[in-house]
Tab-separated table of C-alpha atoms in Angstrom:
chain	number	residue	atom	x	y	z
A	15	UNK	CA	-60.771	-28.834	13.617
A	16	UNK	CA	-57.343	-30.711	14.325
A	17	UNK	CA	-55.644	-32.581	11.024
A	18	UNK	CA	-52.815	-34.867	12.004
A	19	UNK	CA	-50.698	-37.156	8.913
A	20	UNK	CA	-48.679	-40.219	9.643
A	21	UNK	CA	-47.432	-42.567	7.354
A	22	UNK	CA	-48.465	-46.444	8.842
A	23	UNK	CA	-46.272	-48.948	6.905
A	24	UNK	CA	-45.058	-48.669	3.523
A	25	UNK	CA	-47.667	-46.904	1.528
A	26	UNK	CA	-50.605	-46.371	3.611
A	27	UNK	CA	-52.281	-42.775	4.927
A	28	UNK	CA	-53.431	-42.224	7.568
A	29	UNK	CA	-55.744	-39.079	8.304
A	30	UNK	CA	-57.113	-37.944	11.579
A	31	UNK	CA	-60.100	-35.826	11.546
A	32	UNK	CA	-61.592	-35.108	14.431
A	33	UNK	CA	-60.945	-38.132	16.225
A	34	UNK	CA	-61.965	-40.391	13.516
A	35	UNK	CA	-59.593	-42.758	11.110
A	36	UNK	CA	-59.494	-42.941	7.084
A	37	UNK	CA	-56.790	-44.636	5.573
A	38	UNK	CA	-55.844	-45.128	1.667
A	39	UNK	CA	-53.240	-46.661	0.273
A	40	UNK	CA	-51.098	-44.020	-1.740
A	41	UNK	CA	-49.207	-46.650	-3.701
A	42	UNK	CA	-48.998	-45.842	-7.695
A	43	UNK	CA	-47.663	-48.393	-10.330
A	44	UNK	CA	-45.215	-46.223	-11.621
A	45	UNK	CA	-41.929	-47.924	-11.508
A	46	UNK	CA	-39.288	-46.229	-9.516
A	47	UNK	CA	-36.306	-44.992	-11.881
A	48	UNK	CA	-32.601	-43.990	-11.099
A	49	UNK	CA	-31.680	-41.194	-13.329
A	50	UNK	CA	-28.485	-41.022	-14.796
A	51	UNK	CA	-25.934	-38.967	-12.819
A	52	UNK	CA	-25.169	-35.340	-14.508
A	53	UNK	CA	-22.038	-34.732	-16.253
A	54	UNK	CA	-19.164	-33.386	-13.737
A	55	UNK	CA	-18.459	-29.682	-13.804
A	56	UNK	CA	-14.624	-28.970	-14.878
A	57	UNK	CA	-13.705	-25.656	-13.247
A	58	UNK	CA	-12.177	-23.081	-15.540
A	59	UNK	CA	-9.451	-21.246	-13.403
A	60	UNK	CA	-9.755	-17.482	-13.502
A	61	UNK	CA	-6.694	-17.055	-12.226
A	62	UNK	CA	-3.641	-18.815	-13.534
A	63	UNK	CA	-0.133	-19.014	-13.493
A	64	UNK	CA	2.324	-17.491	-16.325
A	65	UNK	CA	4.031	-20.171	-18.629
A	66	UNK	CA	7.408	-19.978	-17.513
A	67	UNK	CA	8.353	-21.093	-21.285
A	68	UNK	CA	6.609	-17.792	-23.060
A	69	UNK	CA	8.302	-16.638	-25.477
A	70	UNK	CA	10.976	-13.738	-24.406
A	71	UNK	CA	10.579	-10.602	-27.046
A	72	UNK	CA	13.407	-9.894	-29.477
A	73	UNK	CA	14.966	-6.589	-28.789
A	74	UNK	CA	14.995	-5.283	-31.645
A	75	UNK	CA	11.589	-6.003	-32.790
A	76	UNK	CA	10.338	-4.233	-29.601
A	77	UNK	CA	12.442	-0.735	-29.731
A	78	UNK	CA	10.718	-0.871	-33.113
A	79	UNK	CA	7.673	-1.176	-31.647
A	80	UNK	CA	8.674	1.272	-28.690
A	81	UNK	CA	10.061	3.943	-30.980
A	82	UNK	CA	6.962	5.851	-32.581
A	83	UNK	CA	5.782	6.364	-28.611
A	84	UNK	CA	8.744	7.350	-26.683
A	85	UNK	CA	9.961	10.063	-29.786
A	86	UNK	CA	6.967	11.628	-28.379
A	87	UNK	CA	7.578	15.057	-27.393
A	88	UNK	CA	5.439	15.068	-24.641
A	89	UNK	CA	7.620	12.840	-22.362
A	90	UNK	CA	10.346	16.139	-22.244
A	91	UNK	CA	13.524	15.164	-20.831
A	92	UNK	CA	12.803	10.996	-20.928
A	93	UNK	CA	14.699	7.817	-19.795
A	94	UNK	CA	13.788	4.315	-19.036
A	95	UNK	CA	14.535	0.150	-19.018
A	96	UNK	CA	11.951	-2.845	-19.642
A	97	UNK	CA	13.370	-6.243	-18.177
A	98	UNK	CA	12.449	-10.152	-18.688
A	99	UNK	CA	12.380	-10.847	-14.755
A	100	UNK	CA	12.962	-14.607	-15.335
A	101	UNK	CA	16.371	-14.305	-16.826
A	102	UNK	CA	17.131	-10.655	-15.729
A	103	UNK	CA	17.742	-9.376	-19.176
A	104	UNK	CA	17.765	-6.009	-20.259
A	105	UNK	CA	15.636	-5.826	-23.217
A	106	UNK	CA	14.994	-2.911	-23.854
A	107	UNK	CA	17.088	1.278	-22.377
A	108	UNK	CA	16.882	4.834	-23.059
A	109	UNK	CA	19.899	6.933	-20.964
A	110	UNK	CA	18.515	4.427	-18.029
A	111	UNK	CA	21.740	5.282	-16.045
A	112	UNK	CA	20.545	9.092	-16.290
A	113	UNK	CA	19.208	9.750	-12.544
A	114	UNK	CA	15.927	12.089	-12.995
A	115	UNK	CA	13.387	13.481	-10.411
A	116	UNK	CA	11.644	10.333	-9.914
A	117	UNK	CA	8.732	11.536	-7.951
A	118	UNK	CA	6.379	8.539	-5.831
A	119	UNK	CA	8.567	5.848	-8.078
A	120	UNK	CA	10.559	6.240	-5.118
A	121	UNK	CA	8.249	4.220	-3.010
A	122	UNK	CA	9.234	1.039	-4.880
A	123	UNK	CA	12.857	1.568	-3.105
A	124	UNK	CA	10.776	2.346	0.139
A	125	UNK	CA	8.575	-0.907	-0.246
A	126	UNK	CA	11.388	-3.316	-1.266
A	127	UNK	CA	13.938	-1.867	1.947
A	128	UNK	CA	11.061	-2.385	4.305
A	129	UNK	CA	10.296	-5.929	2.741
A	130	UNK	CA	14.089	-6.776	2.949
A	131	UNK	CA	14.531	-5.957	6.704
A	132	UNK	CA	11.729	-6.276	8.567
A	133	UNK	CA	9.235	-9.138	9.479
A	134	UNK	CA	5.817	-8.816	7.480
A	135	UNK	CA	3.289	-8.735	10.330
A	136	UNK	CA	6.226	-6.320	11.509
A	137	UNK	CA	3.707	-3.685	13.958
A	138	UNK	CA	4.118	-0.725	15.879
A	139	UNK	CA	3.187	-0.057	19.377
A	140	UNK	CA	2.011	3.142	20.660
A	141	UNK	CA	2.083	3.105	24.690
A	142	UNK	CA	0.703	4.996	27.776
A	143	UNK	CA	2.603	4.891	30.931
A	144	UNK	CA	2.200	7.059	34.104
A	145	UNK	CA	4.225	10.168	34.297
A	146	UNK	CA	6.142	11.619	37.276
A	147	UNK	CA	3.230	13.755	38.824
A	148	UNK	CA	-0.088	12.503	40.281
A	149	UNK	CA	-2.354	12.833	37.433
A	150	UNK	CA	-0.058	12.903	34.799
A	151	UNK	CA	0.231	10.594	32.130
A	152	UNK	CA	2.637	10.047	28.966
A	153	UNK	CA	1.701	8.890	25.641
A	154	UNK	CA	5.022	7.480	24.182
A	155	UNK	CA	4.797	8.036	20.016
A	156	UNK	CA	6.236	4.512	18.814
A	157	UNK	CA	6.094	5.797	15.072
A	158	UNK	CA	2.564	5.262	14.274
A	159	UNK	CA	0.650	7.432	11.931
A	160	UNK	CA	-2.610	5.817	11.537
A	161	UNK	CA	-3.608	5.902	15.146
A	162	UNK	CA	-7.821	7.502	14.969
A	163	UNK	CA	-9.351	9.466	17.306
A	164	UNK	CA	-12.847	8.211	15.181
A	165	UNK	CA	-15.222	6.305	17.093
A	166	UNK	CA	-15.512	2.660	17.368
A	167	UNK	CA	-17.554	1.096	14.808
A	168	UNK	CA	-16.269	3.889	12.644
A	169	UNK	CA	-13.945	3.075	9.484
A	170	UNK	CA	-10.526	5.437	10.098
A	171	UNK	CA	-8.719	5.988	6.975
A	172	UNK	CA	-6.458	3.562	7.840
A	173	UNK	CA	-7.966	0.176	7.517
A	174	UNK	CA	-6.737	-1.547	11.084
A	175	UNK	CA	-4.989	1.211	12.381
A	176	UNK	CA	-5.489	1.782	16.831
A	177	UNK	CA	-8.023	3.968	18.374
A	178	UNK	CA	-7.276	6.051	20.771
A	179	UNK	CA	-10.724	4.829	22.228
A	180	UNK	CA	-9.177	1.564	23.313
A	181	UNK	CA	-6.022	3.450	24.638
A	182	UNK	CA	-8.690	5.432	26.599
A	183	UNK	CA	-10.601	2.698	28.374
A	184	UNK	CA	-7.575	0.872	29.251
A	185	UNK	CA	-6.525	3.732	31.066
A	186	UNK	CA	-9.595	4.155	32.459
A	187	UNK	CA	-9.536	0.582	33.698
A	188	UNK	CA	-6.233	0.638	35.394
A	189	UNK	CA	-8.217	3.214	37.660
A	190	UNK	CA	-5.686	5.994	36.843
A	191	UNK	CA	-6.683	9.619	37.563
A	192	UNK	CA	-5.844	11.645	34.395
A	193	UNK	CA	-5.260	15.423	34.398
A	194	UNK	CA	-2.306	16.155	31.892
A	195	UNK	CA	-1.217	14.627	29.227
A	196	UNK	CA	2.323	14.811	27.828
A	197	UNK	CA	3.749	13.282	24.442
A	198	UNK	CA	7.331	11.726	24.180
A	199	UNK	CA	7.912	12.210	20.377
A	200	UNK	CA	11.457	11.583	20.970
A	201	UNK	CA	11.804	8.542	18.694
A	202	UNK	CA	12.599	10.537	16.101
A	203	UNK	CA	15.376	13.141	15.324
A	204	UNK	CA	15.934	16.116	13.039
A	205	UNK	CA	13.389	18.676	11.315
A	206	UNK	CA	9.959	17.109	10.630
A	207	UNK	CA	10.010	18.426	6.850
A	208	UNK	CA	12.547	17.061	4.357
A	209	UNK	CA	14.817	19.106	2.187
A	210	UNK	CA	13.045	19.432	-1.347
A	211	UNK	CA	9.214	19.914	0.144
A	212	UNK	CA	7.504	22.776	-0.095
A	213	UNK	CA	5.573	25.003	2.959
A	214	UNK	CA	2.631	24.467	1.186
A	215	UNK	CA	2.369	20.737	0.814
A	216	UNK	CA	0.794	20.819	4.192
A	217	UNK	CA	-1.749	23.093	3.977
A	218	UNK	CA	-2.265	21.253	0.476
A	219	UNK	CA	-2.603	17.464	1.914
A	220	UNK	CA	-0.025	15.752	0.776
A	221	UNK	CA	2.032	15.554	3.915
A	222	UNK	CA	2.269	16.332	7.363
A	223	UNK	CA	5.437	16.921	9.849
A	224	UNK	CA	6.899	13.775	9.957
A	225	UNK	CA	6.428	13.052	14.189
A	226	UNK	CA	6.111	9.811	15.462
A	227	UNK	CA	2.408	9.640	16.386
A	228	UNK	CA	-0.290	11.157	14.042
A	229	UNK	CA	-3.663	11.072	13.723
A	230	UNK	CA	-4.888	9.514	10.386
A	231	UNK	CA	-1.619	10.678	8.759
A	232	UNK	CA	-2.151	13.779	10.427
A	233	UNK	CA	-5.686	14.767	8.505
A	234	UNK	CA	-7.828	17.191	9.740
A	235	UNK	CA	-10.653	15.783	7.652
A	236	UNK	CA	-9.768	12.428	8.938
A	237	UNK	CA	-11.377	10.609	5.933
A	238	UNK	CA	-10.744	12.661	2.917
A	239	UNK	CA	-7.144	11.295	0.914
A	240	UNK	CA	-5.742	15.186	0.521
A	241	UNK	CA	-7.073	16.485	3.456
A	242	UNK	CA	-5.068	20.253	4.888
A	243	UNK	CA	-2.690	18.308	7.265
A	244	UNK	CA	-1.727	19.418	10.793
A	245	UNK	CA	1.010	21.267	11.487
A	246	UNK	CA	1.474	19.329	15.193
A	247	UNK	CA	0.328	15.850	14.593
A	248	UNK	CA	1.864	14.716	17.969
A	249	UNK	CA	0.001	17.275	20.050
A	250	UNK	CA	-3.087	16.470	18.030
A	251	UNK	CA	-3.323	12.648	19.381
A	252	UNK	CA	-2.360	14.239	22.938
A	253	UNK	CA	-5.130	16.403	22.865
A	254	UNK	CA	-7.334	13.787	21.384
A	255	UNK	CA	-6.015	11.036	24.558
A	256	UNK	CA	-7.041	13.994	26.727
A	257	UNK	CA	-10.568	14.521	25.376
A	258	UNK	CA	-11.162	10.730	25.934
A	259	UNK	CA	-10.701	10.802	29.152
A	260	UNK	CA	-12.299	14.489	30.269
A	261	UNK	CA	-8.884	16.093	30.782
A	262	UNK	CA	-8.303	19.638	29.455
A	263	UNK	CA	-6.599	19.514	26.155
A	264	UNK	CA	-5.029	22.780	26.442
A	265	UNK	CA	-2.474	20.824	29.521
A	266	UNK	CA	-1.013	18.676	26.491
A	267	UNK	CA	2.485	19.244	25.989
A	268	UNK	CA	5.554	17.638	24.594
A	269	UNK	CA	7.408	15.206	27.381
A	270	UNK	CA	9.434	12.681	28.356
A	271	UNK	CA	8.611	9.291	30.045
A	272	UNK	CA	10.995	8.118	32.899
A	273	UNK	CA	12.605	5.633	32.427
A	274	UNK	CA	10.971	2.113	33.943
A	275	UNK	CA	7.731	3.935	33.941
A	276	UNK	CA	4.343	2.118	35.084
A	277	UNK	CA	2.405	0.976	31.285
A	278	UNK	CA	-1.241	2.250	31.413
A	279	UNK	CA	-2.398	1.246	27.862
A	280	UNK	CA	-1.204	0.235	24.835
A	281	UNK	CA	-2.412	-0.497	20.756
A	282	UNK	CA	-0.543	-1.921	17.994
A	283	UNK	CA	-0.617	-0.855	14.090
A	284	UNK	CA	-1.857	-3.018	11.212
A	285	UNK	CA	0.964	-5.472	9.895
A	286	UNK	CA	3.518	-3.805	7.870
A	287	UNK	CA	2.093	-5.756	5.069
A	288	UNK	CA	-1.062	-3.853	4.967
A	289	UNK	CA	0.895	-0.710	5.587
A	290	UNK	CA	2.999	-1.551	2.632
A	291	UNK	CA	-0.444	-2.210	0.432
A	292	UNK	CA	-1.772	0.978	1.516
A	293	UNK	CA	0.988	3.036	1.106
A	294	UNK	CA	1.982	1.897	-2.563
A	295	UNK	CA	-1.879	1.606	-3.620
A	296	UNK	CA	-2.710	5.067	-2.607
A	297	UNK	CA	0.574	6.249	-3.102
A	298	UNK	CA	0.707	7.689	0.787
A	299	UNK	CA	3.634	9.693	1.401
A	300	UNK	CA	3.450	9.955	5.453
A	301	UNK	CA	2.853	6.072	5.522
A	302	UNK	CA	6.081	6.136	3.396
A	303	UNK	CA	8.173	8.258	5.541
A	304	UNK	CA	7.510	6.738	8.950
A	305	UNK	CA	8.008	3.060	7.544
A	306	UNK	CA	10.720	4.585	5.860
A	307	UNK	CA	11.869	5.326	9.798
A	308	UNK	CA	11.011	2.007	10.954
A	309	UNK	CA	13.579	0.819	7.898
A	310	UNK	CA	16.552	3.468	9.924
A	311	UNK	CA	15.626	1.908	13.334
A	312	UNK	CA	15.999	-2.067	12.140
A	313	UNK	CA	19.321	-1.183	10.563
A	314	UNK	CA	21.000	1.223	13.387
A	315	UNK	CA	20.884	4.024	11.342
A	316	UNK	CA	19.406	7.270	12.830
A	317	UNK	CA	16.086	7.765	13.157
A	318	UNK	CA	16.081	11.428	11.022
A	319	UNK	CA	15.525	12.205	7.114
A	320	UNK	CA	19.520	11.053	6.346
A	321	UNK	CA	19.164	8.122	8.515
A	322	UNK	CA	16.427	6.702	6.526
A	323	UNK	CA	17.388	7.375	3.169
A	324	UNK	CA	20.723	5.956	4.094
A	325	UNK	CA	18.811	2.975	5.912
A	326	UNK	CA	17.148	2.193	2.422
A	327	UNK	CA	20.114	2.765	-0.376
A	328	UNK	CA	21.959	0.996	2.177
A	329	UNK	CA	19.869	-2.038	2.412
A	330	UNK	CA	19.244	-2.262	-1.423
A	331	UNK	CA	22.906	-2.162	-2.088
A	332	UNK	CA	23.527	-4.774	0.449
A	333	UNK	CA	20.986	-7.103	-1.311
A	334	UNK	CA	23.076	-6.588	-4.457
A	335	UNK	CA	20.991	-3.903	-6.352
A	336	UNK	CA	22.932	-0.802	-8.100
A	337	UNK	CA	22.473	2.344	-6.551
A	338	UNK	CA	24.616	4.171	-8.107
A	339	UNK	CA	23.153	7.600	-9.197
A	340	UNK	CA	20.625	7.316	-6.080
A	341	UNK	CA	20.144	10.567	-4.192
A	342	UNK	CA	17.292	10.748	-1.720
A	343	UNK	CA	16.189	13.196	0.430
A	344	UNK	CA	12.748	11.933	1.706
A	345	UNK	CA	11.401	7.889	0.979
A	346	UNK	CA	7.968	9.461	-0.279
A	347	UNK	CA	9.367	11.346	-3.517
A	348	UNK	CA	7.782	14.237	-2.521
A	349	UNK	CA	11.243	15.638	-2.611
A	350	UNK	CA	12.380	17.561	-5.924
A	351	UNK	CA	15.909	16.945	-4.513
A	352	UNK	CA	15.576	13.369	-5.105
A	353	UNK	CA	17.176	11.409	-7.999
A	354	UNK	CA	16.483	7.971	-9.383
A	355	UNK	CA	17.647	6.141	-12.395
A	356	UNK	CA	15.353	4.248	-14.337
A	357	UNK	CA	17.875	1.561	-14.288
A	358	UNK	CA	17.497	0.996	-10.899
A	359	UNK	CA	14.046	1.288	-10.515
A	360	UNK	CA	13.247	-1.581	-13.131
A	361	UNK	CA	16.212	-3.569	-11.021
A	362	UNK	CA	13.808	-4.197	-7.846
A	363	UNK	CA	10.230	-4.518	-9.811
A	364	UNK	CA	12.503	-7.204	-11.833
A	365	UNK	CA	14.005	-8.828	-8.649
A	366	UNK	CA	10.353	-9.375	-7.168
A	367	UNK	CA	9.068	-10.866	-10.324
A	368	UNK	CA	12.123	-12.903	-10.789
A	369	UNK	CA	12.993	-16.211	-9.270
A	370	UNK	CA	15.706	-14.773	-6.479
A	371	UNK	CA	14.509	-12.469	-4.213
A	372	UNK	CA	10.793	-14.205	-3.533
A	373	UNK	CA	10.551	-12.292	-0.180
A	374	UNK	CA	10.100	-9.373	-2.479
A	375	UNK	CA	7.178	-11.014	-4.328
A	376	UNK	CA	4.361	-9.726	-2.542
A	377	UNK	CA	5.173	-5.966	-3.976
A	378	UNK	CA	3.880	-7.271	-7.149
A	379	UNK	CA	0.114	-7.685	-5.783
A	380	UNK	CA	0.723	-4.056	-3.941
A	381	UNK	CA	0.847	-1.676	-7.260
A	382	UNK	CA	-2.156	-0.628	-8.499
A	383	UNK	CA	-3.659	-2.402	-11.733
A	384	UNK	CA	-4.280	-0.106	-14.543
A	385	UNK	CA	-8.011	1.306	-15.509
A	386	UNK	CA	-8.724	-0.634	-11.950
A	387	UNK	CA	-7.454	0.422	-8.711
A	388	UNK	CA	-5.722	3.072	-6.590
A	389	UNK	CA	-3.668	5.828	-8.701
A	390	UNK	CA	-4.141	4.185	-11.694
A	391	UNK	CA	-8.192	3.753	-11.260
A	392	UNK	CA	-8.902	6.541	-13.876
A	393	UNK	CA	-6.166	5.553	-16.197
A	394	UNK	CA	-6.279	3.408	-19.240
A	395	UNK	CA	-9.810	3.868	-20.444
A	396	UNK	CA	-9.359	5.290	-23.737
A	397	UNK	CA	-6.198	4.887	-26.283
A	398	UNK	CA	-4.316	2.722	-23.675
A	399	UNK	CA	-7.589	0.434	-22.828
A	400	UNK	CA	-5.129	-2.196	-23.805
A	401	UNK	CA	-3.394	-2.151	-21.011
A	402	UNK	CA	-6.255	-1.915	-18.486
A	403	UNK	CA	-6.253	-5.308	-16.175
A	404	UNK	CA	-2.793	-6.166	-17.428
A	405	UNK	CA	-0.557	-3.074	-16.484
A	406	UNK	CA	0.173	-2.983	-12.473
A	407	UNK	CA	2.631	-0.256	-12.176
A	408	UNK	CA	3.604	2.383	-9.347
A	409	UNK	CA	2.920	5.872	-10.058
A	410	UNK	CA	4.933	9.329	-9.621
A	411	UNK	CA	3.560	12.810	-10.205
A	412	UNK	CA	5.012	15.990	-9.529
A	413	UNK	CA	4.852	19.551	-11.305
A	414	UNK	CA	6.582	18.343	-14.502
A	415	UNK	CA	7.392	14.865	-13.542
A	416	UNK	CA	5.617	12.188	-14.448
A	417	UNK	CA	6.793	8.110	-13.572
A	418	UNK	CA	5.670	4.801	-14.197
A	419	UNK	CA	7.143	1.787	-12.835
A	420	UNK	CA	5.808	-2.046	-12.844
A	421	UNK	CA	5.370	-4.932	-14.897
A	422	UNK	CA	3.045	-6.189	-17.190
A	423	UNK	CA	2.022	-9.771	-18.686
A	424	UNK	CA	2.657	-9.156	-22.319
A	425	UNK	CA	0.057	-11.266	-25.341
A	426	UNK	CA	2.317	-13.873	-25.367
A	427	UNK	CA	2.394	-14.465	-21.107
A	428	UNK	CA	5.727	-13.115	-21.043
A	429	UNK	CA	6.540	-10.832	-17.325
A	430	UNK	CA	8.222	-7.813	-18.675
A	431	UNK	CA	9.313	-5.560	-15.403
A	432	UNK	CA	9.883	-1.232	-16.715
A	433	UNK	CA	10.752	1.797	-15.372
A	434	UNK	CA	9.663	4.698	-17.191
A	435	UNK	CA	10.521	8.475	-15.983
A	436	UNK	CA	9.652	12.392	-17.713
A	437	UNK	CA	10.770	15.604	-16.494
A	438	UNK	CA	9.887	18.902	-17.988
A	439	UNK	CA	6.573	18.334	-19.194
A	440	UNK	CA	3.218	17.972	-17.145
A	441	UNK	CA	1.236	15.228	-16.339
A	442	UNK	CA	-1.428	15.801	-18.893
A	443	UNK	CA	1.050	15.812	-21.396
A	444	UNK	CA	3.093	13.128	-19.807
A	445	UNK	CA	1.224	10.457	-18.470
A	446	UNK	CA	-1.109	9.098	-21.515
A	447	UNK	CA	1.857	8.641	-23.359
A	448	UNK	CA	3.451	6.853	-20.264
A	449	UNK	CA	0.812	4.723	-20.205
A	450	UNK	CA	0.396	3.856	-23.877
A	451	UNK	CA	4.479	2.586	-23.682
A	452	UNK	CA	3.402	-0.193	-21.104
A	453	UNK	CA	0.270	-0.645	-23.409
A	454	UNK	CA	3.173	-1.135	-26.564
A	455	UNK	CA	4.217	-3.689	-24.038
A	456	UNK	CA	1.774	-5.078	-23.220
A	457	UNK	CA	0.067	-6.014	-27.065
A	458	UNK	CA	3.493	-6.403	-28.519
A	459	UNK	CA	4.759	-9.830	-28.117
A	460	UNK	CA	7.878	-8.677	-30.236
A	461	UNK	CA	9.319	-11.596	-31.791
């Protein structure tokens, strides 16, 4: 049986059953009311700015708040600076003009160079262009380390970083026959290893030969942070070009393109902001050394070890921060060659929280926040909870040497940049008490 409703006028049903009509008026008496409207929502910002009119901490009432934690003698040989970023005040030294091994703290001069010199959505291009034989092809390394031979669909390590998939099929669509593969590394000059590493910090994961195309940083377990590295990155993403396209891997080979070459293919990195993220979040040392080399090429300083160090002291000097004391032999501080004073350090965390040098700004939301992300995830859960959520600092470890450099918003909204470095003693020793200084900072208020 078919039921069908329709209203018919204002008030009336009617119902169709079977063919035949009813129809009732569905009026009531009660009186039609307007109920009053609710009471607006306010929104309560999460998320707010500092008061630029906090109160600045007295000196003196913070080294006495400072001084039972860094007598500790688990920071060994120990130096370091705490600035307000608004007025660039010191407030706060220990021997800060002392250069010490500063470990990954040494990305901070990395991040700001790059920031200083190059565009943000700065990328790199990795190209494909026909060699001189039939069947030969050349797969010119631009500088990019987070190229993945993964399949599409599948997160690479990198988040955004080219596939050699797409580099692949665009080959494959120019209708070029592929038998060998050659890769021009020739971008960059001098010995792939920096003075200060050691042999094993390849097989260990924490760097590969620094060559101007790599496969996920050169991983051999593509996804895993500390994977064993390769020892011959660029020959890896040859080999993996080849396999894409059903040519014998064992024909790759280091090359040369000719000059005015026909282009076959070509991808494009992430933005150099996301690089930057990356590399200072997860504290990625070949990320560091090739933008480090990107640095060297924007300034027309060679593209080697020396010319990138020299790119980055170079540009930090120019931009009117004191390097005096700097010696660098790599950009990742994987070096134990390298030196760093605190003083200098604190200098650029200050400049990007201070009201100069906005273009360095963005590093701020690139360090990791304490008890919360990247190397500092697993940090500040127990005597230093204080400082969990408030603390976003850069980290350094090495065999005794332990770093910490950031800012933090102290209890009365006051931006307090600091630099804190320890030789001689090893990171279990080290780091909680590290940590607990920014904590100090970061409950003190000091006035």
């Amino acid at each position: 049986m078919k039921i069908l409703f329709a209203i018919w006028g204002a008030g009336f049903l009617a119902l169709v059953v079977g063919g035949a009509f009813a129809i009732y008026d569905v009026r009531t008496s009660v009186s039609a009311s307007v109920l009053p409207a609710p009471a607006p929502v306010v929104a309560t910002p999460a998320v707010a700015a500092v008061d630029p009119d906090a109160p600045v901490p007295d000196p003196d009432v913070l080294a006495a708040a400072l001084e039972p934690v860094v007598k500790s003698p688990a920071l060994g040989d120990f130096t370091g600076s705490i600035t307000d970023p608004a007025t660039g005040t010191v407030l706060w030294s220990q021997d800060s003009d002392r250069a010490l091994i500063p470990a990954s703290t040494t990305k901070i001069l990395t991040t700001a160079a790059a920031m200083l010199v190059l565009p943000s959505d700065h990328r790199i291009t990795t190209r494909v262009v026909e060699g001189s034989k039939p069947g030969e092809i050349v797969l010119i390394a631009g500088g990019d380390p987070t190229l993945s031979a993964l399949p599409p669909g599948e997160d690479s390590y990198y988040e955004g970083g080219p596939r050699i998939a797409d580099l692949a099929e665009q080959i494959r669509r120019s209708g070029a026959t592929v038998d060998t593969v050659l890769v021009d590394t020739s971008l960059y000059s001098g010995d792939p290893l920096a003075p200060g590493w050691f042999p094993q910090d390849v097989g260990e994961g924490y760097v590969a030969p620094i060559e101007p195309v790599m496969l996920d940083g050169g991983r051999l377990q593509p996804l895993q942070d500390e994977s064993p590295r390769s020892d011959t990155p660029a020959l890896d993403a040859g080999r993996a070009l080849a396999a894409a396209l059903g040519a014998d891997p064992a024909r790759v080979a280091i090359g040369s393109a000719s000059p005015g070459a026909a282009p076959l293919a070509s991808v494009q990195s992430a933005p150099l902001t996301e690089r930057l993220g990356q590399m200072v979040r997860l504290s990625d040392n070949v990320l560091a050394e090739t933008i480090g080399r990107e640095v060297a090429i924007a300034t027309g300083n060679e593209h080697s070890f020396a010319g990138a160090t020299r790119a980055v002291t170079g540009t930090l000097q120019q931009a009117g921060v004191d390097v005096t004391g700097v010696t660098l032999s790599d950009l990742s501080g994987l070096s134990v060659d390298n030196r760093i004073p605190a003083r200098t350090l604190d200098r650029v965390i200050s400049e990007a929280a201070g009201p100069n040098r906005t273009e360095l700004r963005p590093m701020l939301d690139y360090l990791p926040v304490a008890g919360a992300t990247g190397t500092l995830a697993d940090r500040y859960g127990t005597t230093t909870r204080a400082g969990a959520g408030w603390v976003r600092a850069k980290t350094g470890t090495l065999t005794e040497v332990n770093g910490l450099a950031g800012y933090v918003v102290d209890s009365e909204g006051r931006v307090l940049s600091f630099a804190l470095l320890s030789n001689g003693r090893p990171p279990g020793e080290a780091r909680p008490v590290l940590d607990a200084v920014a904590s100090v900072l970061r409950e003190c208020g000091c006035r």
